[in-house]
Amino acid sequence: MYIASRTLRTVAWSTFAFSAARAQYVIDNLSFGQKDGVYISPDLRAIPHWIIQGNADYVPQVLSDRVILTPPYPGGKRGSLWAQDPLHHTGDWTAELDFRATGMERGAGNLQFWYVRDSQAHETPTSLYTASKFDGLVLVIDQYEGHGGSVRGFLNDGTIDIKSHPEPDTLAFGKCDHAYRNRGVLSNIKLHHAEGFLEVMIDGESCFKTDKVKLPEGYYFGVSASSAPENPDSFEIHKFIVSTTKSVTREEPNKQRYPPPDHQAQANLASQKIHEQQTHKQQNKQSGRLGDQTSIPQMLEDVVAANIRSQQDQFADLHNRIQIINNRQALIHDLLEKMHTDAENRHNDLMNRLVPLDDRSAATIRNVEKVERTTMEILRDLESKDFKDMMNQIHRALENNHEGLKVALPDVVGKVVRGHGPSITSFLFVAVAVQIMITGAYVVYKKRRGGAPKKYL
């Protein structure tokens, strides 16, 4: 199959443009925590290009990999982070925040994600309900409506006094539920602004999206948090990354991370590669077989473009490299999605297993408490009641029964004897019968003796 060089050129440049459009460039002076293994603060006291503030005598604590805006104890604290530089970009940009909230079972507090004008930035940390008339956008993360957590978006042009509004929660233009407390993992909230829409995402899933909001440039990013006086929540900020898809709009250019290539070595590798390709083509022609020109290799060695003489080979090499980049990027994305899905499944499975255990434990505890209450009631009854009167009553009852038996027993026995004993008539009859029998026996004896023969001596 023959493919024209113009077609290859078109495909290569289209693929390259698509890859470039998907690339994200981090704005370093508006971000921190974007580099793994690098401390967000060089001296553990401040973050470059950011202002850290607290209320009264409290200052947020800066650690190597996080900033604690509000501590777990004591409550009633406020902390904030404000970028010193504004965002000079009106096109496609993304700001994402990694945070964690921990506290007691019924803890309270809130977190604000700000994008406001210069007049509101760098002020004392505050919340939506205590803020003055601000100009910009704020995302509020709190336990609104008792759903375990929610994310809501508010807009203001500097004319609305939200803290004096009778129902400030009705001013939200978008919201979604998100259980952010005591998760054990970081929560990721992403604000994506593009030409034509504004989208808020939570942990990679869309929270709400609108095409009626367009944020201007020159505004400042900020994060603030406040905790309740009783049962406070602790808010930790781990990352804040602002990125854009256009490298020319970055406030700071990327620094060279790799040493310059060895051009002589690359030229030798390129010559050797081209020689092998030509030899392979000649062998295919001699054997009457066509090479599979549409197959894309899994990896290519680094070569210098000037060493590839043929225009078709140049564009084929560019096309293959861009396809490899896209394939590897798609593979990484799939692996990350699979890891995220597996982690969510393991988490859900673990939670499903823990819930029945909690129920059984609660039922067992309730039964034990019930037995303890019953035992305590019996002990209190035994200790508080006097059984002397009861024993006297039993004793008197026994005495009464004894006296009754002494009085009634002879009469009862007499009645039994009289009712079941022999009568006088029967006794006389038996006596007369016995005498008659004896008399008869004596008469018979005499008669027999008189009739017996006599013996003489």
mmCIF file of C-alpha atoms in Angstrom, residues 74-384:
data_model
loop_
_atom_site.group_PDB
_atom_site.id
_atom_site.type_symbol
_atom_site.label_atom_id
_atom_site.label_comp_id
_atom_site.label_asym_id
_atom_site.label_seq_id
_atom_site.Cartn_x
_atom_site.Cartn_y
_atom_site.Cartn_z
ATOM 1 C CA PRO A 74 -7.742 24.777 69.782
ATOM 2 C CA GLY A 75 -10.747 25.871 67.716
ATOM 3 C CA GLY A 76 -11.820 29.227 66.397
ATOM 4 C CA LYS A 77 -8.719 29.664 64.205
ATOM 5 C CA ARG A 78 -8.414 31.052 60.675
ATOM 6 C CA GLY A 79 -5.628 30.790 58.132
ATOM 7 C CA SER A 80 -5.100 31.730 54.501
ATOM 8 C CA LEU A 81 -2.707 31.536 51.551
ATOM 9 C CA TRP A 82 -2.655 34.264 48.882
ATOM 10 C CA ALA A 83 -0.626 34.329 45.683
ATOM 11 C CA GLN A 84 1.559 37.424 45.339
ATOM 12 C CA ASP A 85 1.239 37.450 41.536
ATOM 13 C CA PRO A 86 -1.975 37.578 39.498
ATOM 14 C CA LEU A 87 -2.886 35.246 36.663
ATOM 15 C CA HIS A 88 -2.062 36.815 33.294
ATOM 16 C CA HIS A 89 -4.058 34.513 31.089
ATOM 17 C CA THR A 90 -7.618 34.638 29.764
ATOM 18 C CA GLY A 91 -7.718 31.424 27.754
ATOM 19 C CA ASP A 92 -7.599 27.816 28.792
ATOM 20 C CA TRP A 93 -6.212 27.364 32.313
ATOM 21 C CA THR A 94 -6.692 25.023 35.278
ATOM 22 C CA ALA A 95 -6.210 25.544 39.021
ATOM 23 C CA GLU A 96 -6.300 22.494 41.259
ATOM 24 C CA LEU A 97 -6.052 22.136 45.011
ATOM 25 C CA ASP A 98 -5.162 19.031 47.078
ATOM 26 C CA PHE A 99 -6.374 19.262 50.660
ATOM 27 C CA ARG A 100 -7.365 17.129 53.615
ATOM 28 C CA ALA A 101 -9.844 17.799 56.430
ATOM 29 C CA THR A 102 -9.775 15.864 59.704
ATOM 30 C CA GLY A 103 -11.574 16.268 62.989
ATOM 31 C CA MET A 104 -14.049 14.783 65.432
ATOM 32 C CA GLU A 105 -17.179 12.944 64.391
ATOM 33 C CA ARG A 106 -19.238 16.129 64.608
ATOM 34 C CA GLY A 107 -16.530 18.618 63.740
ATOM 35 C CA ALA A 108 -17.220 21.877 61.922
ATOM 36 C CA GLY A 109 -15.313 24.264 59.692
ATOM 37 C CA ASN A 110 -15.074 25.422 56.090
ATOM 38 C CA LEU A 111 -12.565 25.912 53.298
ATOM 39 C CA GLN A 112 -12.647 28.600 50.581
ATOM 40 C CA PHE A 113 -10.991 28.528 47.150
ATOM 41 C CA TRP A 114 -10.720 32.165 45.941
ATOM 42 C CA TYR A 115 -10.109 33.879 42.594
ATOM 43 C CA VAL A 116 -10.633 37.576 43.311
ATOM 44 C CA ARG A 117 -9.481 41.045 42.329
ATOM 45 C CA ASP A 118 -6.439 42.784 43.806
ATOM 46 C CA SER A 119 -8.477 44.863 46.259
ATOM 47 C CA GLN A 120 -9.675 41.734 48.084
ATOM 48 C CA ALA A 121 -6.412 39.772 48.000
ATOM 49 C CA HIS A 122 -3.810 39.753 50.782
ATOM 50 C CA GLU A 123 -6.388 40.656 53.431
ATOM 51 C CA THR A 124 -7.055 39.062 56.789
ATOM 52 C CA PRO A 125 -8.261 35.476 56.296
ATOM 53 C CA THR A 126 -12.007 35.208 56.256
ATOM 54 C CA SER A 127 -14.866 32.992 55.069
ATOM 55 C CA LEU A 128 -17.771 33.507 52.699
ATOM 56 C CA TYR A 129 -20.120 34.454 55.535
ATOM 57 C CA THR A 130 -17.799 37.112 56.978
ATOM 58 C CA ALA A 131 -16.197 38.437 53.787
ATOM 59 C CA SER A 132 -16.737 41.968 52.574
ATOM 60 C CA LYS A 133 -17.951 42.795 49.051
ATOM 61 C CA PHE A 134 -15.484 40.874 46.903
ATOM 62 C CA ASP A 135 -15.126 40.836 43.133
ATOM 63 C CA GLY A 136 -14.541 37.366 41.730
ATOM 64 C CA LEU A 137 -15.259 33.709 42.394
ATOM 65 C CA VAL A 138 -15.151 31.589 45.532
ATOM 66 C CA LEU A 139 -15.693 27.843 45.987
ATOM 67 C CA VAL A 140 -16.895 26.913 49.476
ATOM 68 C CA ILE A 141 -16.314 23.434 50.914
ATOM 69 C CA ASP A 142 -18.330 22.804 54.092
ATOM 70 C CA GLN A 143 -21.066 20.593 55.590
ATOM 71 C CA TYR A 144 -23.978 22.504 54.096
ATOM 72 C CA GLU A 145 -27.436 20.880 54.511
ATOM 73 C CA GLY A 146 -25.974 18.025 56.572
ATOM 74 C CA HIS A 147 -25.074 15.794 53.606
ATOM 75 C CA GLY A 148 -21.603 15.045 54.938
ATOM 76 C CA GLY A 149 -20.063 17.788 52.808
ATOM 77 C CA SER A 150 -20.691 19.888 49.712
ATOM 78 C CA VAL A 151 -18.905 22.136 47.203
ATOM 79 C CA ARG A 152 -20.673 25.339 46.160
ATOM 80 C CA GLY A 153 -19.709 28.147 43.818
ATOM 81 C CA PHE A 154 -20.447 31.849 44.404
ATOM 82 C CA LEU A 155 -19.898 34.850 42.122
ATOM 83 C CA ASN A 156 -19.802 38.515 43.076
ATOM 84 C CA ASP A 157 -19.084 41.670 41.125
ATOM 85 C CA GLY A 158 -18.323 43.707 44.214
ATOM 86 C CA THR A 159 -21.885 44.965 44.750
ATOM 87 C CA ILE A 160 -23.383 42.147 46.850
ATOM 88 C CA ASP A 161 -22.759 42.056 50.584
ATOM 89 C CA ILE A 162 -23.070 38.315 51.195
ATOM 90 C CA LYS A 163 -22.534 38.498 54.942
ATOM 91 C CA SER A 164 -25.592 40.791 55.250
ATOM 92 C CA HIS A 165 -27.772 38.750 52.905
ATOM 93 C CA PRO A 166 -30.720 37.024 54.664
ATOM 94 C CA GLU A 167 -30.120 33.729 52.804
ATOM 95 C CA PRO A 168 -26.578 33.707 51.418
ATOM 96 C CA ASP A 169 -26.719 30.002 50.513
ATOM 97 C CA THR A 170 -29.301 30.732 47.818
ATOM 98 C CA LEU A 171 -26.733 32.778 45.885
ATOM 99 C CA ALA A 172 -24.750 29.709 44.807
ATOM 100 C CA PHE A 173 -24.729 29.165 41.041
ATOM 101 C CA GLY A 174 -23.623 25.532 41.279
ATOM 102 C CA LYS A 175 -23.112 22.833 43.903
ATOM 103 C CA CYS A 176 -22.568 19.104 44.453
ATOM 104 C CA ASP A 177 -22.153 16.757 47.427
ATOM 105 C CA HIS A 178 -18.681 15.674 48.505
ATOM 106 C CA ALA A 179 -17.839 13.888 51.777
ATOM 107 C CA TYR A 180 -14.439 15.462 52.363
ATOM 108 C CA ARG A 181 -13.910 14.845 56.105
ATOM 109 C CA ASN A 182 -11.774 12.021 57.572
ATOM 110 C CA ARG A 183 -11.310 10.253 54.235
ATOM 111 C CA GLY A 184 -7.768 9.064 54.807
ATOM 112 C CA VAL A 185 -6.770 10.308 51.340
ATOM 113 C CA LEU A 186 -6.370 13.748 49.814
ATOM 114 C CA SER A 187 -9.311 15.451 48.136
ATOM 115 C CA ASN A 188 -8.634 17.089 44.781
ATOM 116 C CA ILE A 189 -10.723 20.033 43.636
ATOM 117 C CA LYS A 190 -10.050 21.389 40.165
ATOM 118 C CA LEU A 191 -11.242 24.676 38.619
ATOM 119 C CA HIS A 192 -11.027 24.490 34.818
ATOM 120 C CA HIS A 193 -11.610 27.652 32.792
ATOM 121 C CA ALA A 194 -11.757 27.532 29.006
ATOM 122 C CA GLU A 195 -13.100 29.595 26.149
ATOM 123 C CA GLY A 196 -16.795 29.068 26.571
ATOM 124 C CA PHE A 197 -17.254 27.248 29.899
ATOM 125 C CA LEU A 198 -16.218 26.975 33.542
ATOM 126 C CA GLU A 199 -16.102 23.552 35.207
ATOM 127 C CA VAL A 200 -15.473 22.408 38.775
ATOM 128 C CA MET A 201 -14.260 18.832 39.249
ATOM 129 C CA ILE A 202 -13.872 16.779 42.443
ATOM 130 C CA ASP A 203 -11.495 13.797 42.436
ATOM 131 C CA GLY A 204 -11.617 13.614 38.639
ATOM 132 C CA GLU A 205 -15.435 13.734 38.397
ATOM 133 C CA SER A 206 -17.474 16.717 37.265
ATOM 134 C CA CYS A 207 -19.158 18.622 40.097
ATOM 135 C CA PHE A 208 -20.896 21.355 38.066
ATOM 136 C CA LYS A 209 -20.300 23.121 34.767
ATOM 137 C CA THR A 210 -21.611 26.318 33.187
ATOM 138 C CA ASP A 211 -21.135 28.254 29.969
ATOM 139 C CA LYS A 212 -22.353 31.557 31.430
ATOM 140 C CA VAL A 213 -19.237 32.471 33.432
ATOM 141 C CA LYS A 214 -16.049 33.989 32.061
ATOM 142 C CA LEU A 215 -13.317 34.897 34.529
ATOM 143 C CA PRO A 216 -11.052 37.850 33.644
ATOM 144 C CA GLU A 217 -7.283 37.928 33.942
ATOM 145 C CA GLY A 218 -5.317 39.850 36.530
ATOM 146 C CA TYR A 219 -7.067 38.253 39.509
ATOM 147 C CA TYR A 220 -5.407 36.523 42.452
ATOM 148 C CA PHE A 221 -5.721 32.966 43.740
ATOM 149 C CA GLY A 222 -6.180 32.276 47.437
ATOM 150 C CA VAL A 223 -7.157 29.581 49.925
ATOM 151 C CA SER A 224 -8.634 30.275 53.352
ATOM 152 C CA ALA A 225 -10.016 28.078 56.107
ATOM 153 C CA SER A 226 -11.766 28.580 59.434
ATOM 154 C CA SER A 227 -12.593 26.150 62.259
ATOM 155 C CA ALA A 228 -15.416 26.129 64.785
ATOM 156 C CA PRO A 229 -14.726 27.102 68.408
ATOM 157 C CA GLU A 230 -15.941 23.668 69.560
ATOM 158 C CA ASN A 231 -15.069 20.413 67.763
ATOM 159 C CA PRO A 232 -12.854 22.157 65.181
ATOM 160 C CA ASP A 233 -11.776 20.718 61.841
ATOM 161 C CA SER A 234 -8.135 20.765 60.779
ATOM 162 C CA PHE A 235 -7.533 21.772 57.144
ATOM 163 C CA GLU A 236 -4.240 20.882 55.419
ATOM 164 C CA ILE A 237 -3.147 22.153 51.997
ATOM 165 C CA HIS A 238 -0.721 19.846 50.163
ATOM 166 C CA LYS A 239 -0.697 21.162 46.596
ATOM 167 C CA PHE A 240 -1.881 24.154 44.609
ATOM 168 C CA ILE A 241 -1.091 23.928 40.902
ATOM 169 C CA VAL A 242 -2.046 26.392 38.168
ATOM 170 C CA SER A 243 -1.434 25.194 34.606
ATOM 171 C CA THR A 244 -2.254 26.209 31.050
ATOM 172 C CA THR A 245 -2.162 24.532 27.667
ATOM 173 C CA LYS A 246 -0.167 27.325 26.007
ATOM 174 C CA SER A 247 3.512 27.430 26.797
ATOM 175 C CA VAL A 248 3.943 31.038 25.548
ATOM 176 C CA THR A 249 1.655 32.295 28.294
ATOM 177 C CA ARG A 250 3.586 30.808 31.181
ATOM 178 C CA GLU A 251 4.952 33.303 33.697
ATOM 179 C CA GLU A 252 8.167 31.312 34.035
ATOM 180 C CA PRO A 253 9.806 29.302 31.248
ATOM 181 C CA ASN A 254 10.745 25.692 31.811
ATOM 182 C CA LYS A 255 14.321 25.164 32.795
ATOM 183 C CA GLN A 256 16.476 22.690 30.918
ATOM 184 C CA ARG A 257 16.312 19.431 32.893
ATOM 185 C CA TYR A 258 18.595 17.253 30.794
ATOM 186 C CA PRO A 259 22.145 17.724 29.556
ATOM 187 C CA PRO A 260 22.649 18.574 25.870
ATOM 188 C CA PRO A 261 22.697 15.513 23.623
ATOM 189 C CA ASP A 262 25.815 14.054 22.113
ATOM 190 C CA HIS A 263 25.279 14.965 18.447
ATOM 191 C CA GLN A 264 28.084 12.725 17.185
ATOM 192 C CA ALA A 265 26.639 9.698 18.946
ATOM 193 C CA GLN A 266 23.171 10.537 17.671
ATOM 194 C CA ALA A 267 24.508 10.861 14.122
ATOM 195 C CA ASN A 268 26.166 7.467 14.345
ATOM 196 C CA LEU A 269 22.978 5.889 15.685
ATOM 197 C CA ALA A 270 20.923 7.539 12.953
ATOM 198 C CA SER A 271 23.279 6.354 10.191
ATOM 199 C CA GLN A 272 23.238 2.846 11.587
ATOM 200 C CA LYS A 273 19.440 2.876 11.848
ATOM 201 C CA ILE A 274 18.977 4.135 8.275
ATOM 202 C CA HIS A 275 21.439 1.543 6.970
ATOM 203 C CA GLU A 276 19.520 -1.220 8.761
ATOM 204 C CA GLN A 277 16.215 0.027 7.370
ATOM 205 C CA GLN A 278 17.577 0.141 3.815
ATOM 206 C CA THR A 279 19.067 -3.343 4.155
ATOM 207 C CA HIS A 280 15.746 -4.640 5.460
ATOM 208 C CA LYS A 281 13.858 -3.101 2.515
ATOM 209 C CA GLN A 282 16.280 -4.591 -0.010
ATOM 210 C CA GLN A 283 15.900 -8.014 1.567
ATOM 211 C CA ASN A 284 12.123 -7.711 1.417
ATOM 212 C CA LYS A 285 12.230 -6.748 -2.252
ATOM 213 C CA GLN A 286 14.574 -9.603 -3.096
ATOM 214 C CA SER A 287 12.363 -12.130 -1.348
ATOM 215 C CA GLY A 288 9.255 -10.748 -3.049
ATOM 216 C CA ARG A 289 7.677 -9.584 0.195
ATOM 217 C CA LEU A 290 6.543 -6.054 1.039
ATOM 218 C CA GLY A 291 7.554 -4.545 4.370
ATOM 219 C CA ASP A 292 4.827 -3.590 6.763
ATOM 220 C CA GLN A 293 5.160 0.179 6.443
ATOM 221 C CA THR A 294 2.043 0.857 8.509
ATOM 222 C CA SER A 295 3.390 -0.811 11.664
ATOM 223 C CA ILE A 296 4.563 1.589 14.381
ATOM 224 C CA PRO A 297 7.497 0.488 16.558
ATOM 225 C CA GLN A 298 7.213 0.529 20.325
ATOM 226 C CA MET A 299 10.407 2.537 20.833
ATOM 227 C CA LEU A 300 12.759 4.586 18.642
ATOM 228 C CA GLU A 301 16.304 5.654 19.332
ATOM 229 C CA ASP A 302 17.201 9.336 19.487
ATOM 230 C CA VAL A 303 18.513 10.666 16.166
ATOM 231 C CA VAL A 304 19.396 14.045 14.700
ATOM 232 C CA ALA A 305 16.886 15.203 12.093
ATOM 233 C CA ALA A 306 19.643 16.371 9.747
ATOM 234 C CA ASN A 307 20.956 12.830 9.440
ATOM 235 C CA ILE A 308 17.681 11.597 7.920
ATOM 236 C CA ARG A 309 18.061 12.650 4.288
ATOM 237 C CA SER A 310 14.809 11.513 2.774
ATOM 238 C CA GLN A 311 11.809 13.749 3.351
ATOM 239 C CA GLN A 312 9.523 10.767 3.520
ATOM 240 C CA ASP A 313 11.747 9.132 6.161
ATOM 241 C CA GLN A 314 11.783 12.366 8.142
ATOM 242 C CA PHE A 315 8.029 12.591 8.290
ATOM 243 C CA ALA A 316 7.699 8.882 8.908
ATOM 244 C CA ASP A 317 10.092 9.199 11.836
ATOM 245 C CA LEU A 318 8.161 12.206 13.193
ATOM 246 C CA HIS A 319 4.859 10.408 12.744
ATOM 247 C CA ASN A 320 6.120 7.299 14.552
ATOM 248 C CA ARG A 321 7.503 9.302 17.451
ATOM 249 C CA ILE A 322 4.281 11.258 17.916
ATOM 250 C CA GLN A 323 2.259 8.058 17.758
ATOM 251 C CA ILE A 324 4.547 6.484 20.374
ATOM 252 C CA ILE A 325 4.085 9.527 22.628
ATOM 253 C CA ASN A 326 0.320 9.364 22.265
ATOM 254 C CA ASN A 327 0.240 5.624 22.868
ATOM 255 C CA ARG A 328 2.405 5.912 25.962
ATOM 256 C CA GLN A 329 0.320 8.822 27.245
ATOM 257 C CA ALA A 330 -2.883 6.864 26.684
ATOM 258 C CA LEU A 331 -1.341 3.833 28.392
ATOM 259 C CA ILE A 332 -0.319 5.930 31.407
ATOM 260 C CA HIS A 333 -3.797 7.437 31.552
ATOM 261 C CA ASP A 334 -5.383 3.976 31.440
ATOM 262 C CA LEU A 335 -3.060 2.727 34.162
ATOM 263 C CA LEU A 336 -3.879 5.704 36.364
ATOM 264 C CA GLU A 337 -7.584 5.196 35.788
ATOM 265 C CA LYS A 338 -7.241 1.512 36.641
ATOM 266 C CA MET A 339 -5.272 2.322 39.782
ATOM 267 C CA HIS A 340 -7.883 4.873 40.794
ATOM 268 C CA THR A 341 -10.707 2.401 40.148
ATOM 269 C CA ASP A 342 -8.935 -0.377 42.067
ATOM 270 C CA ALA A 343 -8.293 1.971 44.977
ATOM 271 C CA GLU A 344 -11.929 3.049 45.046
ATOM 272 C CA ASN A 345 -13.093 -0.572 44.905
ATOM 273 C CA ARG A 346 -10.778 -1.569 47.735
ATOM 274 C CA HIS A 347 -11.940 1.405 49.773
ATOM 275 C CA ASN A 348 -15.619 0.616 49.172
ATOM 276 C CA ASP A 349 -15.078 -3.072 49.952
ATOM 277 C CA LEU A 350 -13.278 -2.173 53.175
ATOM 278 C CA MET A 351 -16.036 0.218 54.201
ATOM 279 C CA ASN A 352 -18.693 -2.415 53.440
ATOM 280 C CA ARG A 353 -16.866 -4.860 55.651
ATOM 281 C CA LEU A 354 -16.390 -2.406 58.478
ATOM 282 C CA VAL A 355 -20.017 -1.273 58.678
ATOM 283 C CA PRO A 356 -21.461 -4.655 59.799
ATOM 284 C CA LEU A 357 -18.698 -4.971 62.344
ATOM 285 C CA ASP A 358 -19.626 -1.601 63.761
ATOM 286 C CA ASP A 359 -23.296 -2.606 63.924
ATOM 287 C CA ARG A 360 -22.545 -5.859 65.743
ATOM 288 C CA SER A 361 -20.225 -4.079 68.130
ATOM 289 C CA ALA A 362 -22.879 -1.481 68.868
ATOM 290 C CA ALA A 363 -25.511 -4.174 69.488
ATOM 291 C CA THR A 364 -23.148 -6.056 71.825
ATOM 292 C CA ILE A 365 -22.361 -2.887 73.731
ATOM 293 C CA ARG A 366 -26.070 -2.126 74.108
ATOM 294 C CA ASN A 367 -26.755 -5.641 75.465
ATOM 295 C CA VAL A 368 -23.903 -5.380 77.961
ATOM 296 C CA GLU A 369 -25.152 -1.997 79.112
ATOM 297 C CA LYS A 370 -28.669 -3.409 79.528
ATOM 298 C CA VAL A 371 -27.367 -6.295 81.675
ATOM 299 C CA GLU A 372 -25.343 -3.866 83.779
ATOM 300 C CA ARG A 373 -28.382 -1.658 84.359
ATOM 301 C CA THR A 374 -30.525 -4.651 85.405
ATOM 302 C CA THR A 375 -27.822 -5.877 87.796
ATOM 303 C CA MET A 376 -27.466 -2.435 89.365
ATOM 304 C CA GLU A 377 -31.238 -2.192 89.875
ATOM 305 C CA ILE A 378 -31.310 -5.606 91.636
ATOM 306 C CA LEU A 379 -28.399 -4.582 93.862
ATOM 307 C CA ARG A 380 -30.085 -1.309 94.733
ATOM 308 C CA ASP A 381 -33.316 -3.155 95.610
ATOM 309 C CA LEU A 382 -31.465 -5.662 97.796
ATOM 310 C CA GLU A 383 -29.520 -2.951 99.601
ATOM 311 C CA SER A 384 -32.374 -0.511 100.088
#
